[in-house]
Amino acid sequence: MDTSRGMRLDEHKVIIFDLGGTLYEPAGEFCGIIRRFLGEIGIVIEESMTDEDLSQIVAESAESWLEEYMLSEGVGQYWEPPREIWVEYDKRFLSALGIEGNLDHLAHEYQKRWDALIHGLTANLLPNVKESLERLQEAGFRLAIASNRFTDPSDYFERDGIADFFETVEYTQIPGYRKPSPYMLLKVASTMKVNPRLCIYVGNIVQYDVVAAERADMTSVLLSWVDAEEVDKAPSTTHIFEHIDDFVDAVTG
């Protein structure tokens, strides 16, 4: 029972899903990729630098700059950074690492590796996802997507034969629009003409997915099969399931 609203899960009308770590396998290990690409362009970072240290450098240099840029330029929900923006992003990251000489060349070489990785990236559905979506649709639930990402995921859905399950797909990586803002979730509810309180949002990261659901006044569901450590971070009102099958069993009876 959802004690915050007095509604059972099966009384909701719409189920909105996150993508990475929820329906699809998450992307590769971020810091490991950074270390490999840096090594390929001749930059060796100290062994004592932890992944947490590296992530913090990225966040405080490149990510901070990109966020300020997007806000100052007033970019829209579906804006995607062009390559020159990513090169500038890389320059700021490399500079924060203490790299000074030949920065332009190194940033271009570094970005070439990211371009190649992203071009060849193939996201894979997690086990039993398609069958679970079929069960939910057959049970009468309306389905949708809301995901933090720069690019439209619809091509993946077509490839995997799940495009027809979703009535609407929302995505963005722009601050103010992206989760944990409730913007996308409320936009989905508005598009589908349903009260947000009749919606469930299913994700795998508390600080983005659960928080966005709560801010949108939706019921939050956390799937722990990819990120088990997230369970201890979830508020008591969150419905937690290990696998998508378990969640589907709960809402379909």
Coordinates of N, CA and C in Angstrom, one line a residue:
M1 N 0.8 -1.2 0.0 CA 0.0 0.0 0.0 C 0.9 1.2 0.0
D2 N 0.5 2.2 -0.8 CA 1.2 3.5 -0.8 C 0.6 4.4 0.3
T3 N 1.3 4.4 1.4 CA 0.7 5.1 2.6 C 0.6 6.6 2.3
S4 N 1.4 7.2 1.4 CA 1.3 8.6 1.1 C 0.1 9.0 0.4
R5 N -0.6 8.1 -0.3 CA -1.7 8.5 -1.1 C -2.9 7.5 -0.9
G6 N -2.7 6.4 -0.2 CA -3.8 5.5 0.0 C -4.2 4.7 -1.3
M7 N -3.3 4.7 -2.3 CA -3.6 4.0 -3.5 C -2.7 2.7 -3.6
R8 N -3.3 1.7 -4.1 CA -2.5 0.5 -4.5 C -1.8 0.7 -5.8
L9 N -0.8 0.0 -6.0 CA 0.0 0.2 -7.3 C -1.0 -0.2 -8.5
D10 N -1.8 -1.2 -8.3 CA -2.6 -1.6 -9.5 C -3.8 -0.6 -9.8
E11 N -3.9 0.4 -8.9 CA -5.0 1.5 -9.2 C -4.5 2.6 -10.0
H12 N -3.2 2.6 -10.3 CA -2.6 3.7 -11.2 C -3.0 3.4 -12.6
K13 N -2.9 4.5 -13.5 CA -3.3 4.4 -14.9 C -2.1 4.4 -15.8
V14 N -1.0 5.1 -15.5 CA 0.1 5.3 -16.4 C 1.4 4.9 -15.6
I15 N 2.3 4.2 -16.4 CA 3.6 3.8 -15.8 C 4.6 4.5 -16.8
I16 N 5.5 5.3 -16.2 CA 6.5 6.0 -16.9 C 7.9 5.4 -16.5
F17 N 8.7 5.1 -17.5 CA 10.0 4.4 -17.2 C 11.2 5.3 -17.5
D18 N 12.2 5.2 -16.7 CA 13.6 5.6 -17.0 C 14.1 4.6 -18.0
L19 N 15.3 4.9 -18.6 CA 15.9 4.0 -19.5 C 17.2 3.3 -19.0
G20 N 18.3 4.0 -18.9 CA 19.6 3.3 -18.5 C 19.5 2.8 -17.1
G21 N 19.8 1.5 -16.9 CA 19.7 0.9 -15.6 C 18.3 0.5 -15.2
T22 N 17.3 0.8 -16.0 CA 15.9 0.5 -15.7 C 15.4 -0.5 -16.8
L23 N 15.4 -0.1 -18.0 CA 15.0 -0.9 -19.1 C 16.2 -1.4 -19.9
Y24 N 17.2 -0.6 -20.0 CA 18.4 -0.9 -20.8 C 19.6 -1.1 -19.9
E25 N 20.6 -1.8 -20.3 CA 21.9 -1.9 -19.6 C 22.5 -0.6 -19.5
P26 N 23.1 -0.2 -18.3 CA 23.7 1.1 -18.2 C 25.0 1.2 -19.1
A27 N 25.4 2.4 -19.3 CA 26.6 2.6 -20.1 C 27.8 2.1 -19.4
G28 N 28.9 2.0 -20.1 CA 30.1 1.5 -19.5 C 30.6 2.3 -18.3
E29 N 31.6 1.8 -17.6 CA 32.1 2.5 -16.4 C 32.9 3.7 -16.8
F30 N 32.3 4.9 -16.4 CA 32.7 6.2 -16.9 C 34.2 6.5 -16.6
C31 N 34.6 6.3 -15.4 CA 36.0 6.7 -15.1 C 37.0 5.8 -15.7
G32 N 36.7 4.5 -15.9 CA 37.6 3.6 -16.6 C 37.8 4.0 -18.0
I33 N 36.7 4.5 -18.7 CA 36.8 4.9 -20.1 C 37.7 6.2 -20.1
I34 N 37.5 7.1 -19.2 CA 38.3 8.3 -19.2 C 39.8 8.0 -19.0
R35 N 40.1 7.1 -18.1 CA 41.5 6.7 -17.9 C 42.1 6.1 -19.2
R36 N 41.3 5.2 -19.8 CA 41.8 4.6 -21.1 C 42.1 5.6 -22.2
F37 N 41.1 6.5 -22.4 CA 41.3 7.5 -23.4 C 42.4 8.5 -23.1
L38 N 42.6 8.8 -21.9 CA 43.7 9.7 -21.5 C 45.1 9.0 -21.8
G39 N 45.1 7.7 -21.5 CA 46.3 6.9 -21.7 C 46.6 6.9 -23.2
E40 N 45.6 6.7 -24.0 CA 45.8 6.6 -25.5 C 46.3 7.9 -26.1
I41 N 46.1 9.1 -25.5 CA 46.7 10.3 -26.0 C 47.9 10.7 -25.2
G42 N 48.4 9.8 -24.4 CA 49.7 10.1 -23.7 C 49.6 10.8 -22.4
I43 N 48.5 10.8 -21.8 CA 48.3 11.4 -20.5 C 48.1 10.4 -19.4
V44 N 49.1 10.4 -18.5 CA 49.0 9.4 -17.4 C 48.6 10.1 -16.1
I45 N 47.6 9.8 -15.5 CA 47.2 10.4 -14.2 C 47.7 9.6 -13.0
E46 N 47.8 10.3 -11.9 CA 48.4 9.6 -10.7 C 47.6 8.4 -10.3
E47 N 48.3 7.4 -9.9 CA 47.6 6.2 -9.5 C 46.8 6.4 -8.2
S48 N 47.2 7.4 -7.5 CA 46.5 7.7 -6.2 C 45.2 8.4 -6.4
M49 N 44.9 8.9 -7.7 CA 43.7 9.5 -8.0 C 42.5 8.5 -8.1
T50 N 41.6 8.6 -7.2 CA 40.5 7.6 -7.2 C 39.4 8.0 -8.2
D51 N 38.5 7.1 -8.5 CA 37.4 7.4 -9.4 C 36.6 8.6 -8.9
E52 N 36.4 8.6 -7.6 CA 35.7 9.7 -7.0 C 36.4 11.1 -7.2
D53 N 37.7 11.1 -7.1 CA 38.5 12.3 -7.4 C 38.3 12.7 -8.8
L54 N 38.4 11.7 -9.7 CA 38.3 12.0 -11.2 C 36.9 12.5 -11.5
S55 N 35.9 11.9 -11.0 CA 34.5 12.4 -11.2 C 34.3 13.8 -10.7
Q56 N 34.9 14.1 -9.6 CA 34.8 15.5 -9.0 C 35.5 16.5 -9.9
I57 N 36.6 16.1 -10.5 CA 37.3 17.1 -11.4 C 36.5 17.3 -12.6
V58 N 35.9 16.3 -13.2 CA 35.0 16.4 -14.4 C 33.8 17.3 -14.0
A59 N 33.2 17.1 -12.8 CA 32.0 17.8 -12.4 C 32.3 19.3 -12.2
E60 N 33.5 19.6 -11.6 CA 33.8 21.0 -11.2 C 34.4 21.8 -12.3
S61 N 34.9 21.1 -13.4 CA 35.5 21.8 -14.5 C 34.5 21.8 -15.7
A62 N 34.5 20.7 -16.4 CA 33.8 20.5 -17.7 C 32.3 20.6 -17.5
E63 N 31.8 19.8 -16.5 CA 30.3 19.8 -16.3 C 29.8 21.1 -15.8
S64 N 30.5 21.7 -14.9 CA 30.1 23.0 -14.4 C 30.0 24.1 -15.6
W65 N 31.1 24.0 -16.4 CA 31.1 25.0 -17.5 C 29.9 24.7 -18.5
L66 N 29.7 23.4 -18.8 CA 28.6 23.1 -19.8 C 27.2 23.5 -19.2
E67 N 27.0 23.3 -18.0 CA 25.7 23.6 -17.4 C 25.5 25.1 -17.4
E68 N 26.6 25.9 -17.1 CA 26.5 27.4 -17.2 C 26.2 27.8 -18.6
Y69 N 26.9 27.2 -19.6 CA 26.7 27.5 -21.0 C 25.2 27.3 -21.4
M70 N 24.7 26.1 -21.1 CA 23.3 25.8 -21.5 C 22.3 26.8 -20.9
L71 N 22.5 27.2 -19.7 CA 21.6 28.1 -19.0 C 21.8 29.5 -19.6
S72 N 23.0 29.9 -19.8 CA 23.3 31.3 -20.3 C 22.8 31.4 -21.8
E73 N 22.9 30.4 -22.6 CA 22.4 30.4 -23.9 C 20.9 30.1 -24.1
G74 N 20.3 29.7 -23.0 CA 18.8 29.5 -23.0 C 18.4 28.4 -24.0
V75 N 19.2 27.3 -24.1 CA 18.9 26.2 -25.0 C 17.6 25.5 -24.6
G76 N 17.0 24.9 -25.6 CA 15.7 24.3 -25.4 C 15.9 22.8 -24.9
Q77 N 14.7 22.2 -24.6 CA 14.7 20.9 -24.0 C 15.5 19.9 -24.8
Y78 N 15.4 19.9 -26.1 CA 16.0 18.9 -27.0 C 17.4 19.2 -27.6
W79 N 18.0 20.3 -27.1 CA 19.3 20.7 -27.6 C 20.3 19.7 -27.3
E80 N 21.2 19.5 -28.3 CA 22.3 18.5 -28.2 C 23.6 19.3 -28.5
P81 N 24.6 19.2 -27.7 CA 25.9 19.9 -27.9 C 26.5 19.5 -29.2
P82 N 26.9 20.5 -30.0 CA 27.7 20.2 -31.2 C 29.1 19.8 -30.8
R83 N 29.9 19.3 -31.8 CA 31.2 18.8 -31.5 C 32.1 19.9 -30.9
E84 N 32.0 21.1 -31.4 CA 32.9 22.2 -30.9 C 32.7 22.4 -29.4
I85 N 31.4 22.2 -28.9 CA 31.1 22.4 -27.5 C 31.8 21.3 -26.7
W86 N 31.8 20.0 -27.2 CA 32.4 18.9 -26.5 C 33.9 19.1 -26.5
V87 N 34.5 19.7 -27.5 CA 36.0 19.9 -27.5 C 36.3 20.9 -26.4
E88 N 35.5 22.0 -26.3 CA 35.7 23.0 -25.3 C 35.5 22.3 -23.9
Y89 N 34.6 21.5 -23.8 CA 34.3 20.7 -22.6 C 35.6 19.9 -22.2
D90 N 36.2 19.2 -23.2 CA 37.4 18.4 -23.0 C 38.6 19.3 -22.6
K91 N 38.7 20.5 -23.2 CA 39.8 21.4 -22.9 C 39.7 21.8 -21.4
R92 N 38.6 22.1 -21.0 CA 38.4 22.5 -19.6 C 38.7 21.4 -18.6
F93 N 38.4 20.1 -19.0 CA 38.7 19.0 -18.2 C 40.2 18.7 -18.1
L94 N 40.8 18.8 -19.3 CA 42.3 18.5 -19.4 C 43.0 19.6 -18.6
S95 N 42.6 20.8 -18.8 CA 43.2 21.9 -18.1 C 43.1 21.7 -16.5
A96 N 42.0 21.2 -16.1 CA 41.8 21.0 -14.6 C 42.7 19.9 -14.1
L97 N 43.1 19.0 -15.1 CA 44.1 17.9 -14.7 C 45.5 18.4 -14.7
G98 N 45.7 19.7 -15.1 CA 47.0 20.3 -15.1 C 47.7 20.2 -16.4
I99 N 47.0 19.8 -17.4 CA 47.6 19.8 -18.8 C 47.7 21.2 -19.4
E100 N 48.8 21.6 -19.9 CA 48.9 22.9 -20.4 C 49.4 23.0 -21.9
G101 N 50.4 22.3 -22.2 CA 50.9 22.3 -23.6 C 50.0 21.6 -24.6
N102 N 49.9 22.1 -25.8 CA 49.2 21.4 -26.9 C 47.8 21.1 -26.6
L103 N 47.1 21.9 -25.8 CA 45.8 21.6 -25.3 C 44.7 21.4 -26.4
D104 N 44.8 22.2 -27.4 CA 43.8 22.1 -28.5 C 43.9 20.8 -29.2
H105 N 45.1 20.4 -29.5 CA 45.3 19.1 -30.2 C 44.9 17.9 -29.3
L106 N 45.3 18.0 -28.1 CA 44.9 16.9 -27.2 C 43.4 16.7 -27.0
A107 N 42.8 17.9 -26.9 CA 41.3 17.9 -26.7 C 40.6 17.3 -27.9
H108 N 41.1 17.6 -29.1 CA 40.5 17.0 -30.3 C 40.8 15.5 -30.4
E109 N 42.0 15.1 -30.0 CA 42.3 13.7 -30.0 C 41.4 12.9 -29.0
Y110 N 41.3 13.5 -27.9 CA 40.5 12.9 -26.8 C 39.0 12.8 -27.2
Q111 N 38.5 13.9 -27.9 CA 37.1 13.8 -28.3 C 36.9 12.8 -29.4
K112 N 37.9 12.6 -30.3 CA 37.8 11.7 -31.4 C 37.5 10.3 -30.8
R113 N 38.0 10.0 -29.7 CA 37.8 8.7 -29.0 C 36.4 8.6 -28.5
W114 N 35.9 9.7 -27.9 CA 34.5 9.7 -27.4 C 33.5 9.6 -28.6
D115 N 33.8 10.3 -29.7 CA 33.0 10.2 -30.9 C 32.9 8.8 -31.4
A116 N 34.0 8.1 -31.4 CA 34.0 6.7 -31.9 C 33.3 5.8 -31.0
L117 N 33.4 6.0 -29.7 CA 32.7 5.1 -28.7 C 31.2 5.3 -28.8
I118 N 30.8 6.6 -28.9 CA 29.4 6.8 -28.9 C 28.8 6.3 -30.2
H119 N 29.5 6.5 -31.3 CA 29.0 6.0 -32.6 C 28.8 4.5 -32.6
G120 N 29.7 3.8 -32.0 CA 29.5 2.3 -32.0 C 28.8 1.8 -30.8
L121 N 28.2 2.7 -30.0 CA 27.5 2.2 -28.8 C 26.2 1.5 -29.1
T122 N 25.9 0.4 -28.6 CA 24.7 -0.3 -28.8 C 24.1 -0.7 -27.4
A123 N 23.0 0.0 -27.1 CA 22.3 -0.2 -25.8 C 21.5 -1.5 -25.9
N124 N 21.6 -2.3 -24.9 CA 20.9 -3.6 -24.9 C 19.8 -3.6 -23.8
L125 N 18.6 -4.2 -24.2 CA 17.6 -4.3 -23.2 C 18.0 -5.3 -22.1
L126 N 17.6 -4.9 -20.9 CA 17.8 -5.8 -19.8 C 16.9 -7.1 -19.9
P127 N 17.2 -8.2 -19.2 CA 16.4 -9.4 -19.3 C 14.9 -9.2 -19.0
N128 N 14.0 -9.8 -19.8 CA 12.6 -9.8 -19.6 C 11.9 -8.5 -19.7
V129 N 12.5 -7.5 -20.3 CA 11.9 -6.2 -20.4 C 10.8 -6.2 -21.4
K130 N 11.0 -6.7 -22.6 CA 9.9 -6.7 -23.6 C 8.7 -7.5 -23.1
E131 N 8.9 -8.6 -22.5 CA 7.8 -9.4 -22.0 C 7.1 -8.7 -20.9
S132 N 7.8 -8.0 -20.1 CA 7.2 -7.2 -19.0 C 6.3 -6.1 -19.5
L133 N 6.8 -5.4 -20.5 CA 6.0 -4.3 -21.2 C 4.8 -4.9 -21.8
E134 N 4.9 -6.0 -22.4 CA 3.7 -6.7 -23.0 C 2.6 -7.0 -21.9
R135 N 3.1 -7.5 -20.8 CA 2.2 -7.8 -19.7 C 1.5 -6.6 -19.1
L136 N 2.3 -5.5 -19.0 CA 1.7 -4.3 -18.5 C 0.6 -3.7 -19.4
Q137 N 1.0 -3.7 -20.7 CA 0.0 -3.2 -21.7 C -1.3 -4.1 -21.7
E138 N -1.1 -5.4 -21.7 CA -2.2 -6.3 -21.6 C -3.1 -6.1 -20.4
A139 N -2.5 -5.7 -19.3 CA -3.2 -5.4 -18.1 C -4.0 -4.1 -18.1
G140 N -3.7 -3.3 -19.2 CA -4.5 -2.0 -19.3 C -3.7 -0.8 -18.9
F141 N -2.4 -0.9 -18.6 CA -1.6 0.3 -18.2 C -1.2 1.0 -19.5
R142 N -1.1 2.3 -19.4 CA -0.6 3.1 -20.5 C 0.9 3.4 -20.1
L143 N 1.8 3.3 -21.1 CA 3.2 3.4 -20.8 C 3.9 4.6 -21.5
A144 N 4.9 5.1 -20.9 CA 5.7 6.2 -21.5 C 7.1 6.2 -21.0
I145 N 7.9 7.1 -21.5 CA 9.4 7.2 -21.2 C 9.7 8.6 -20.8
A146 N 10.6 8.7 -19.8 CA 11.2 10.0 -19.4 C 12.6 9.8 -19.0
S147 N 13.6 10.3 -19.8 CA 15.0 9.9 -19.6 C 15.9 11.1 -19.7
N148 N 16.9 11.1 -18.8 CA 18.0 12.1 -18.9 C 19.0 11.7 -20.0
R149 N 18.9 12.3 -21.1 CA 19.9 12.0 -22.2 C 19.8 13.2 -23.2
F150 N 20.8 13.3 -24.0 CA 20.8 14.4 -25.1 C 20.1 13.9 -26.3
T151 N 20.1 12.6 -26.6 CA 19.6 12.1 -27.9 C 18.3 11.3 -27.8
D152 N 17.5 11.4 -28.9 CA 16.2 10.7 -28.9 C 16.5 9.2 -28.9
P153 N 15.9 8.4 -28.0 CA 16.1 7.0 -27.9 C 15.2 6.2 -28.8
S154 N 14.4 6.8 -29.6 CA 13.4 6.1 -30.4 C 14.0 5.0 -31.3
D155 N 15.2 5.3 -31.9 CA 15.8 4.3 -32.8 C 16.0 3.0 -32.0
Y156 N 16.4 3.0 -30.8 CA 16.6 1.8 -30.0 C 15.3 1.1 -29.8
F157 N 14.2 1.8 -29.6 CA 12.9 1.2 -29.4 C 12.5 0.4 -30.7
E158 N 12.7 1.1 -31.8 CA 12.3 0.5 -33.1 C 13.2 -0.8 -33.3
R159 N 14.4 -0.7 -33.1 CA 15.3 -1.9 -33.2 C 14.9 -3.0 -32.4
D160 N 14.5 -2.7 -31.1 CA 14.2 -3.8 -30.2 C 12.7 -4.2 -30.1
G161 N 11.9 -3.6 -31.0 CA 10.5 -4.0 -31.1 C 9.6 -3.6 -30.0
I162 N 10.0 -2.4 -29.3 CA 9.2 -2.0 -28.2 C 8.6 -0.6 -28.4
A163 N 8.8 0.0 -29.6 CA 8.3 1.4 -29.8 C 6.8 1.5 -29.6
D164 N 6.1 0.5 -30.0 CA 4.6 0.6 -29.9 C 4.0 0.6 -28.5
F165 N 4.9 0.2 -27.6 CA 4.4 0.2 -26.2 C 4.2 1.6 -25.6
F166 N 4.9 2.6 -26.1 CA 5.0 3.9 -25.4 C 4.2 4.9 -26.2
E167 N 3.3 5.6 -25.4 CA 2.4 6.6 -26.0 C 3.2 7.9 -26.2
T168 N 4.2 8.2 -25.4 CA 5.0 9.4 -25.5 C 6.4 9.1 -24.9
V169 N 7.3 9.8 -25.5 CA 8.7 9.7 -25.1 C 9.3 11.1 -24.8
E170 N 9.8 11.3 -23.6 CA 10.4 12.6 -23.3 C 11.9 12.3 -22.9
Y171 N 12.7 13.2 -23.3 CA 14.2 13.1 -23.0 C 14.8 14.5 -23.0
T172 N 15.8 14.7 -22.1 CA 16.5 15.9 -22.1 C 17.7 15.7 -21.2
Q173 N 18.8 16.5 -21.4 CA 19.9 16.6 -20.5 C 20.2 18.0 -20.1
I174 N 19.2 18.9 -20.3 CA 19.3 20.3 -20.0 C 18.9 20.6 -18.6
P175 N 19.8 21.3 -17.8 CA 19.4 21.6 -16.4 C 18.1 22.5 -16.4
G176 N 17.3 22.1 -15.4 CA 15.9 22.7 -15.3 C 14.9 21.9 -16.0
Y177 N 15.2 21.1 -17.0 CA 14.3 20.2 -17.7 C 14.6 18.8 -17.2
R178 N 15.9 18.4 -17.0 CA 16.2 17.0 -16.7 C 15.9 16.7 -15.2
K179 N 15.8 15.4 -15.0 CA 15.6 15.0 -13.6 C 16.8 15.4 -12.7
P180 N 16.6 15.7 -11.5 CA 15.5 15.5 -10.7 C 14.3 16.6 -10.8
S181 N 14.4 17.5 -11.7 CA 13.3 18.3 -12.0 C 12.1 17.4 -12.4
P182 N 10.9 17.8 -12.0 CA 9.7 17.0 -12.4 C 9.2 17.4 -13.8
Y183 N 9.9 18.2 -14.5 CA 9.4 18.8 -15.8 C 9.0 17.7 -16.7
M184 N 9.9 16.7 -17.0 CA 9.5 15.7 -18.0 C 8.3 14.8 -17.6
L185 N 8.3 14.5 -16.3 CA 7.2 13.6 -15.8 C 5.9 14.3 -15.9
L186 N 5.9 15.6 -15.5 CA 4.6 16.4 -15.6 C 4.2 16.6 -17.1
K187 N 5.2 16.7 -18.0 CA 4.9 16.9 -19.4 C 4.3 15.6 -20.0
V188 N 4.8 14.5 -19.5 CA 4.2 13.2 -20.0 C 2.7 13.1 -19.5
A189 N 2.5 13.4 -18.2 CA 1.1 13.4 -17.7 C 0.2 14.3 -18.4
S190 N 0.7 15.5 -18.8 CA -0.1 16.5 -19.5 C -0.4 16.0 -20.9
T191 N 0.6 15.5 -21.6 CA 0.4 14.9 -22.9 C -0.6 13.8 -22.9
M192 N -0.6 12.9 -21.9 CA -1.4 11.8 -21.9 C -2.8 12.1 -21.2
K193 N -2.9 13.4 -20.8 CA -4.2 13.9 -20.1 C -4.6 13.0 -18.9
V194 N -3.6 12.8 -18.1 CA -3.9 12.0 -16.8 C -3.3 12.8 -15.6
N195 N -4.0 12.7 -14.5 CA -3.5 13.3 -13.3 C -2.2 12.7 -12.9
P196 N -1.2 13.5 -12.5 CA 0.1 13.0 -12.1 C 0.0 12.0 -10.9
R197 N -1.0 12.1 -10.1 CA -1.2 11.2 -9.0 C -1.6 9.8 -9.4
L198 N -2.0 9.7 -10.6 CA -2.4 8.3 -11.2 C -1.2 7.7 -12.0
C199 N 0.0 8.3 -11.8 CA 1.1 7.8 -12.6 C 2.2 7.2 -11.6
I200 N 2.8 6.2 -12.1 CA 4.0 5.6 -11.4 C 5.2 5.9 -12.2
Y201 N 6.3 6.3 -11.6 CA 7.6 6.5 -12.3 C 8.6 5.5 -11.8
V202 N 9.1 4.7 -12.7 CA 10.0 3.6 -12.4 C 11.4 4.0 -12.8
G203 N 12.4 3.9 -11.9 CA 13.8 4.2 -12.2 C 14.7 3.4 -11.3
N204 N 16.0 3.8 -11.4 CA 17.0 3.0 -10.6 C 17.9 3.9 -9.8
I205 N 17.8 5.2 -9.9 CA 18.7 6.1 -9.1 C 17.8 7.0 -8.2
V206 N 18.0 7.0 -7.0 CA 17.2 7.8 -6.0 C 17.3 9.3 -6.3
Q207 N 18.5 9.8 -6.4 CA 18.6 11.3 -6.5 C 18.1 11.9 -7.8
Y208 N 17.9 11.1 -8.8 CA 17.2 11.6 -10.0 C 15.8 11.1 -10.1
D209 N 15.6 9.8 -10.1 CA 14.3 9.2 -10.4 C 13.3 9.3 -9.3
V210 N 13.7 8.9 -8.1 CA 12.8 8.9 -7.0 C 12.4 10.4 -6.6
V211 N 13.4 11.2 -6.6 CA 13.2 12.6 -6.3 C 12.3 13.3 -7.3
A212 N 12.5 13.0 -8.6 CA 11.7 13.6 -9.7 C 10.2 13.1 -9.5
A213 N 10.1 11.9 -9.2 CA 8.7 11.3 -9.0 C 8.0 12.0 -7.9
E214 N 8.7 12.2 -6.8 CA 8.1 12.8 -5.6 C 7.8 14.3 -5.9
R215 N 8.6 15.0 -6.6 CA 8.4 16.4 -7.0 C 7.2 16.5 -7.9
A216 N 7.0 15.5 -8.7 CA 5.8 15.5 -9.7 C 4.5 15.0 -9.0
D217 N 4.6 14.6 -7.7 CA 3.5 14.0 -7.0 C 3.0 12.7 -7.6
M218 N 4.0 11.9 -8.1 CA 3.8 10.6 -8.6 C 4.3 9.5 -7.7
T219 N 3.8 8.3 -7.8 CA 4.3 7.2 -7.0 C 5.7 6.8 -7.6
S220 N 6.6 6.6 -6.7 CA 8.0 6.2 -7.1 C 8.2 4.7 -6.9
V221 N 8.8 4.1 -8.0 CA 9.3 2.7 -7.9 C 10.7 2.7 -8.2
L222 N 11.5 2.0 -7.4 CA 12.9 1.8 -7.6 C 13.2 0.3 -7.9
L223 N 13.9 0.1 -9.0 CA 14.4 -1.2 -9.4 C 15.8 -1.3 -9.0
S224 N 16.2 -2.4 -8.2 CA 17.5 -2.5 -7.6 C 18.4 -3.5 -8.4
W225 N 18.0 -4.1 -9.5 CA 18.8 -5.1 -10.1 C 20.1 -4.7 -10.6
V226 N 20.2 -3.4 -11.0 CA 21.5 -2.9 -11.5 C 22.2 -2.1 -10.4
D227 N 21.5 -1.4 -9.6 CA 22.2 -0.5 -8.6 C 21.6 -0.8 -7.2
A228 N 22.0 -2.0 -6.7 CA 21.5 -2.5 -5.4 C 21.8 -1.5 -4.2
E229 N 22.9 -0.7 -4.3 CA 23.3 0.2 -3.3 C 22.3 1.4 -3.1
E230 N 21.4 1.6 -4.1 CA 20.5 2.6 -4.1 C 19.4 2.4 -3.1
V231 N 19.1 1.1 -2.7 CA 18.0 0.8 -1.9 C 18.1 1.5 -0.5
D232 N 19.2 1.6 0.1 CA 19.4 2.3 1.4 C 19.2 3.8 1.3
K233 N 19.2 4.3 0.1 CA 19.0 5.8 -0.1 C 17.6 6.2 -0.2
A234 N 16.7 5.2 -0.5 CA 15.3 5.5 -0.9 C 14.5 5.9 0.3
P235 N 13.6 6.9 0.2 CA 12.7 7.2 1.3 C 11.6 6.1 1.5
S236 N 11.0 6.1 2.6 CA 10.1 5.0 3.0 C 8.9 4.9 2.1
T237 N 8.5 6.0 1.4 CA 7.4 5.9 0.5 C 7.7 5.3 -0.9
T238 N 8.9 4.9 -1.1 CA 9.3 4.3 -2.4 C 9.0 2.8 -2.4
H239 N 8.4 2.4 -3.5 CA 8.2 0.9 -3.7 C 9.5 0.4 -4.3
I240 N 10.1 -0.6 -3.7 CA 11.3 -1.2 -4.2 C 11.2 -2.6 -4.6
F241 N 11.7 -2.9 -5.8 CA 11.6 -4.3 -6.4 C 13.0 -4.6 -7.0
E242 N 13.4 -5.8 -6.9 CA 14.7 -6.2 -7.4 C 14.7 -6.2 -8.9
H243 N 13.7 -6.9 -9.5 CA 13.6 -7.1 -11.0 C 12.3 -6.5 -11.5
I244 N 12.3 -6.2 -12.8 CA 11.1 -5.6 -13.4 C 10.0 -6.7 -13.3
D245 N 10.3 -8.0 -13.4 CA 9.3 -9.0 -13.2 C 8.5 -8.9 -11.9
D246 N 9.3 -8.6 -10.8 CA 8.7 -8.5 -9.5 C 7.7 -7.3 -9.5
F247 N 8.1 -6.2 -10.1 CA 7.2 -5.0 -10.2 C 6.0 -5.4 -11.0
V248 N 6.1 -6.0 -12.1 CA 4.9 -6.3 -12.9 C 4.0 -7.3 -12.2
D249 N 4.6 -8.2 -11.5 CA 3.7 -9.1 -10.7 C 2.9 -8.3 -9.7
A250 N 3.5 -7.3 -9.1 CA 2.8 -6.5 -8.0 C 1.7 -5.7 -8.6
V251 N 1.9 -5.1 -9.8 CA 0.8 -4.3 -10.3 C -0.2 -5.0 -11.1
T252 N 0.1 -6.2 -11.5 CA -0.9 -7.0 -12.3 C -1.6 -8.1 -11.5
G253 N -1.1 -8.3 -10.3 CA -1.7 -9.3 -9.4 C -1.4 -10.7 -9.9

